[in-house]
GROMACS .gro file of C-alpha atoms in nm:
model
  150
    1MET     CA    1  -0.069  -4.902   2.579
    2THR     CA    2  -0.340  -4.918   2.314
    3ARG     CA    3  -0.574  -4.724   2.542
    4TYR     CA    4  -0.316  -4.442   2.573
    5MET     CA    5  -0.254  -4.435   2.198
    6THR     CA    6  -0.628  -4.417   2.133
    7ALA     CA    7  -0.666  -4.135   2.387
    8GLY     CA    8  -0.368  -3.954   2.233
    9ALA     CA    9  -0.509  -3.990   1.882
   10ALA     CA   10  -0.847  -3.859   2.001
   11ALA     CA   11  -0.682  -3.561   2.168
   12LEU     CA   12  -0.482  -3.485   1.854
   13ALA     CA   13  -0.793  -3.511   1.634
   14THR     CA   14  -0.980  -3.276   1.868
   15THR     CA   15  -0.694  -3.025   1.862
   16LEU     CA   16  -0.675  -3.036   1.482
   17SER     CA   17  -1.050  -2.993   1.444
   18PHE     CA   18  -1.042  -2.688   1.675
   19GLY     CA   19  -0.750  -2.551   1.469
   20THR     CA   20  -0.942  -2.605   1.144
   21ALA     CA   21  -1.254  -2.446   1.295
   22ALA     CA   22  -1.047  -2.146   1.411
   23LEU     CA   23  -0.897  -2.111   1.063
   24ALA     CA   24  -1.244  -2.124   0.906
   25ASP     CA   25  -1.368  -1.857   1.149
   26THR     CA   26  -1.091  -1.609   1.064
   27THR     CA   27  -1.024  -1.682   0.696
   28PRO     CA   28  -1.210  -1.435   0.472
   29ASP     CA   29  -1.424  -1.572   0.189
   30LEU     CA   30  -1.269  -1.404  -0.116
   31ARG     CA   31  -1.487  -1.568  -0.381
   32GLY     CA   32  -1.632  -1.318  -0.623
   33ILE     CA   33  -1.533  -1.066  -0.888
   34TRP     CA   34  -1.289  -0.797  -0.774
   35THR     CA   35  -1.207  -0.491  -0.986
   36GLY     CA   36  -0.966  -0.204  -0.966
   37SER     CA   37  -0.793   0.058  -1.177
   38TYR     CA   38  -0.438   0.178  -1.151
   39THR     CA   39  -0.149   0.363  -1.310
   40THR     CA   40   0.147   0.146  -1.396
   41VAL     CA   41   0.503   0.232  -1.483
   42GLY     CA   42   0.722   0.012  -1.697
   43PRO     CA   43   1.082   0.048  -1.804
   44ASN     CA   44   1.003  -0.017  -2.174
   45ARG     CA   45   1.123   0.298  -2.351
   46THR     CA   46   1.089   0.185  -2.711
   47THR     CA   47   0.794   0.418  -2.774
   48THR     CA   48   0.874   0.697  -2.526
   49GLY     CA   49   1.244   0.763  -2.577
   50ASP     CA   50   1.425   0.828  -2.250
   51ALA     CA   51   1.108   0.849  -2.039
   52PRO     CA   52   0.957   0.546  -1.865
   53ARG     CA   53   0.618   0.431  -1.989
   54PHE     CA   54   0.313   0.522  -1.773
   55ASN     CA   55  -0.025   0.363  -1.847
   56SER     CA   56  -0.369   0.366  -1.692
   57ALA     CA   57  -0.526   0.024  -1.678
   58GLU     CA   58  -0.789  -0.191  -1.510
   59TRP     CA   59  -0.770  -0.534  -1.348
   60VAL     CA   60  -1.039  -0.795  -1.285
   61LEU     CA   61  -0.969  -1.084  -1.047
   62ASP     CA   62  -1.247  -1.344  -1.049
   63ILE     CA   63  -1.191  -1.575  -0.752
   64GLN     CA   64  -1.405  -1.872  -0.846
   65LYS     CA   65  -1.283  -2.142  -0.609
   66GLN     CA   66  -1.164  -2.124  -0.250
   67GLN     CA   67  -1.085  -2.408  -0.016
   68ASP     CA   68  -0.976  -2.313   0.333
   69ASN     CA   69  -0.696  -2.060   0.282
   70VAL     CA   70  -0.614  -2.124  -0.087
   71PHE     CA   71  -0.797  -1.996  -0.394
   72TRP     CA   72  -0.796  -1.987  -0.774
   73GLY     CA   73  -0.953  -1.781  -1.048
   74PRO     CA   74  -0.897  -1.607  -1.379
   75SER     CA   75  -0.714  -1.275  -1.378
   76LYS     CA   76  -0.742  -1.028  -1.661
   77TRP     CA   77  -0.627  -0.676  -1.730
   78ARG     CA   78  -0.629  -0.419  -2.006
   79SER     CA   79  -0.491  -0.076  -2.072
   80SER     CA   80  -0.744   0.204  -2.068
   81GLY     CA   81  -0.891   0.276  -2.406
   82THR     CA   82  -0.848  -0.078  -2.539
   83SER     CA   83  -1.101  -0.357  -2.541
   84ASP     CA   84  -0.853  -0.644  -2.555
   85TRP     CA   85  -0.819  -0.825  -2.223
   86ARG     CA   86  -0.501  -1.016  -2.137
   87LYS     CA   87  -0.614  -1.328  -1.952
   88LEU     CA   88  -0.409  -1.528  -1.702
   89ASP     CA   89  -0.469  -1.757  -1.403
   90ALA     CA   90  -0.430  -1.648  -1.042
   91THR     CA   91  -0.357  -1.883  -0.755
   92GLY     CA   92  -0.338  -1.749  -0.405
   93THR     CA   93  -0.309  -1.822  -0.038
   94ILE     CA   94  -0.426  -1.647   0.272
   95SER     CA   95  -0.161  -1.652   0.544
   96LEU     CA   96  -0.222  -1.889   0.833
   97ASP     CA   97  -0.074  -1.649   1.086
   98ASP     CA   98  -0.248  -1.336   0.955
   99PRO     CA   99  -0.582  -1.389   0.774
  100ASN     CA  100  -0.554  -1.042   0.622
  101ARG     CA  101  -0.226  -1.115   0.439
  102ILE     CA  102  -0.261  -1.261   0.088
  103SER     CA  103  -0.005  -1.386  -0.166
  104ILE     CA  104  -0.103  -1.433  -0.531
  105VAL     CA  105   0.085  -1.574  -0.829
  106GLU     CA  106  -0.040  -1.481  -1.175
  107SER     CA  107   0.058  -1.728  -1.448
  108SER     CA  108  -0.017  -1.835  -1.802
  109ALA     CA  109  -0.094  -2.177  -1.940
  110ASN     CA  110   0.151  -2.087  -2.217
  111PRO     CA  111   0.490  -2.230  -2.108
  112GLU     CA  112   0.671  -1.947  -2.290
  113ILE     CA  113   0.510  -1.700  -2.049
  114GLY     CA  114   0.487  -1.915  -1.734
  115VAL     CA  115   0.467  -1.712  -1.415
  116ASN     CA  116   0.380  -1.355  -1.503
  117ALA     CA  117   0.373  -1.177  -1.166
  118LEU     CA  118   0.389  -1.194  -0.788
  119ILE     CA  119   0.129  -1.000  -0.595
  120ASP     CA  120   0.144  -0.916  -0.225
  121ALA     CA  121  -0.193  -0.813  -0.091
  122ARG     CA  122  -0.382  -0.730   0.224
  123TYR     CA  123  -0.753  -0.784   0.288
  124GLN     CA  124  -0.889  -0.495   0.491
  125ASP     CA  125  -1.230  -0.330   0.529
  126GLY     CA  126  -1.378  -0.558   0.259
  127LYS     CA  127  -1.118  -0.456   0.000
  128ILE     CA  128  -0.800  -0.612  -0.136
  129TYR     CA  129  -0.498  -0.379  -0.137
  130ALA     CA  130  -0.257  -0.529  -0.390
  131ASP     CA  131   0.106  -0.458  -0.487
  132PHE     CA  132   0.189  -0.609  -0.828
  133ARG     CA  133   0.539  -0.699  -0.948
  134SER     CA  134   0.580  -0.830  -1.302
  135LEU     CA  135   0.845  -1.097  -1.349
  136ARG     CA  136   0.852  -1.051  -1.724
  137ARG     CA  137   0.850  -0.680  -1.809
  138GLY     CA  138   0.949  -0.497  -1.491
  139THR     CA  139   0.605  -0.342  -1.450
  140THR     CA  140   0.489  -0.246  -1.100
  141TYR     CA  141   0.173  -0.097  -0.957
  142SER     CA  142  -0.049  -0.082  -0.651
  143THR     CA  143  -0.427  -0.090  -0.661
  144VAL     CA  144  -0.734  -0.139  -0.447
  145LEU     CA  145  -0.968  -0.415  -0.561
  146GLU     CA  146  -1.334  -0.390  -0.466
  147ARG     CA  147  -1.578  -0.679  -0.478
  148GLN     CA  148  -1.851  -0.635  -0.736
  149VAL     CA  149  -2.205  -0.694  -0.618
  150ASN     CA  150  -2.462  -0.827  -0.862
   0.00000   0.00000   0.00000
């Protein structure tokens, strides 16, 4: 019986190592600085009367750590024409069944802010195509992030 259990454990370990190797072969390495610009629309009408608020802005996602299919890095954005960056943290995962599908949560260390946004993204042709949905202010936008080369 012990011989069969040992053989079974060895077979399972081999299968898992092939699965991990396959994941490593197909999972993109997203580490690096990604930038994009976009136009956003928000429902806040306090300064625009009855019209929704449109803004041009830029986003920088700095993926500093990645382990297998999960990653972390600072996320910052600012409206065009201002120099003040709003800084948050981004945690993300690359789908196990589709290595081009990415989910990102943007959050703040400040408990009053907490989770700021959910981002659905797709990695394609060396770019990240991201759809942003704010959980706090109702802001939405889509952008293409391109990796910056030093």
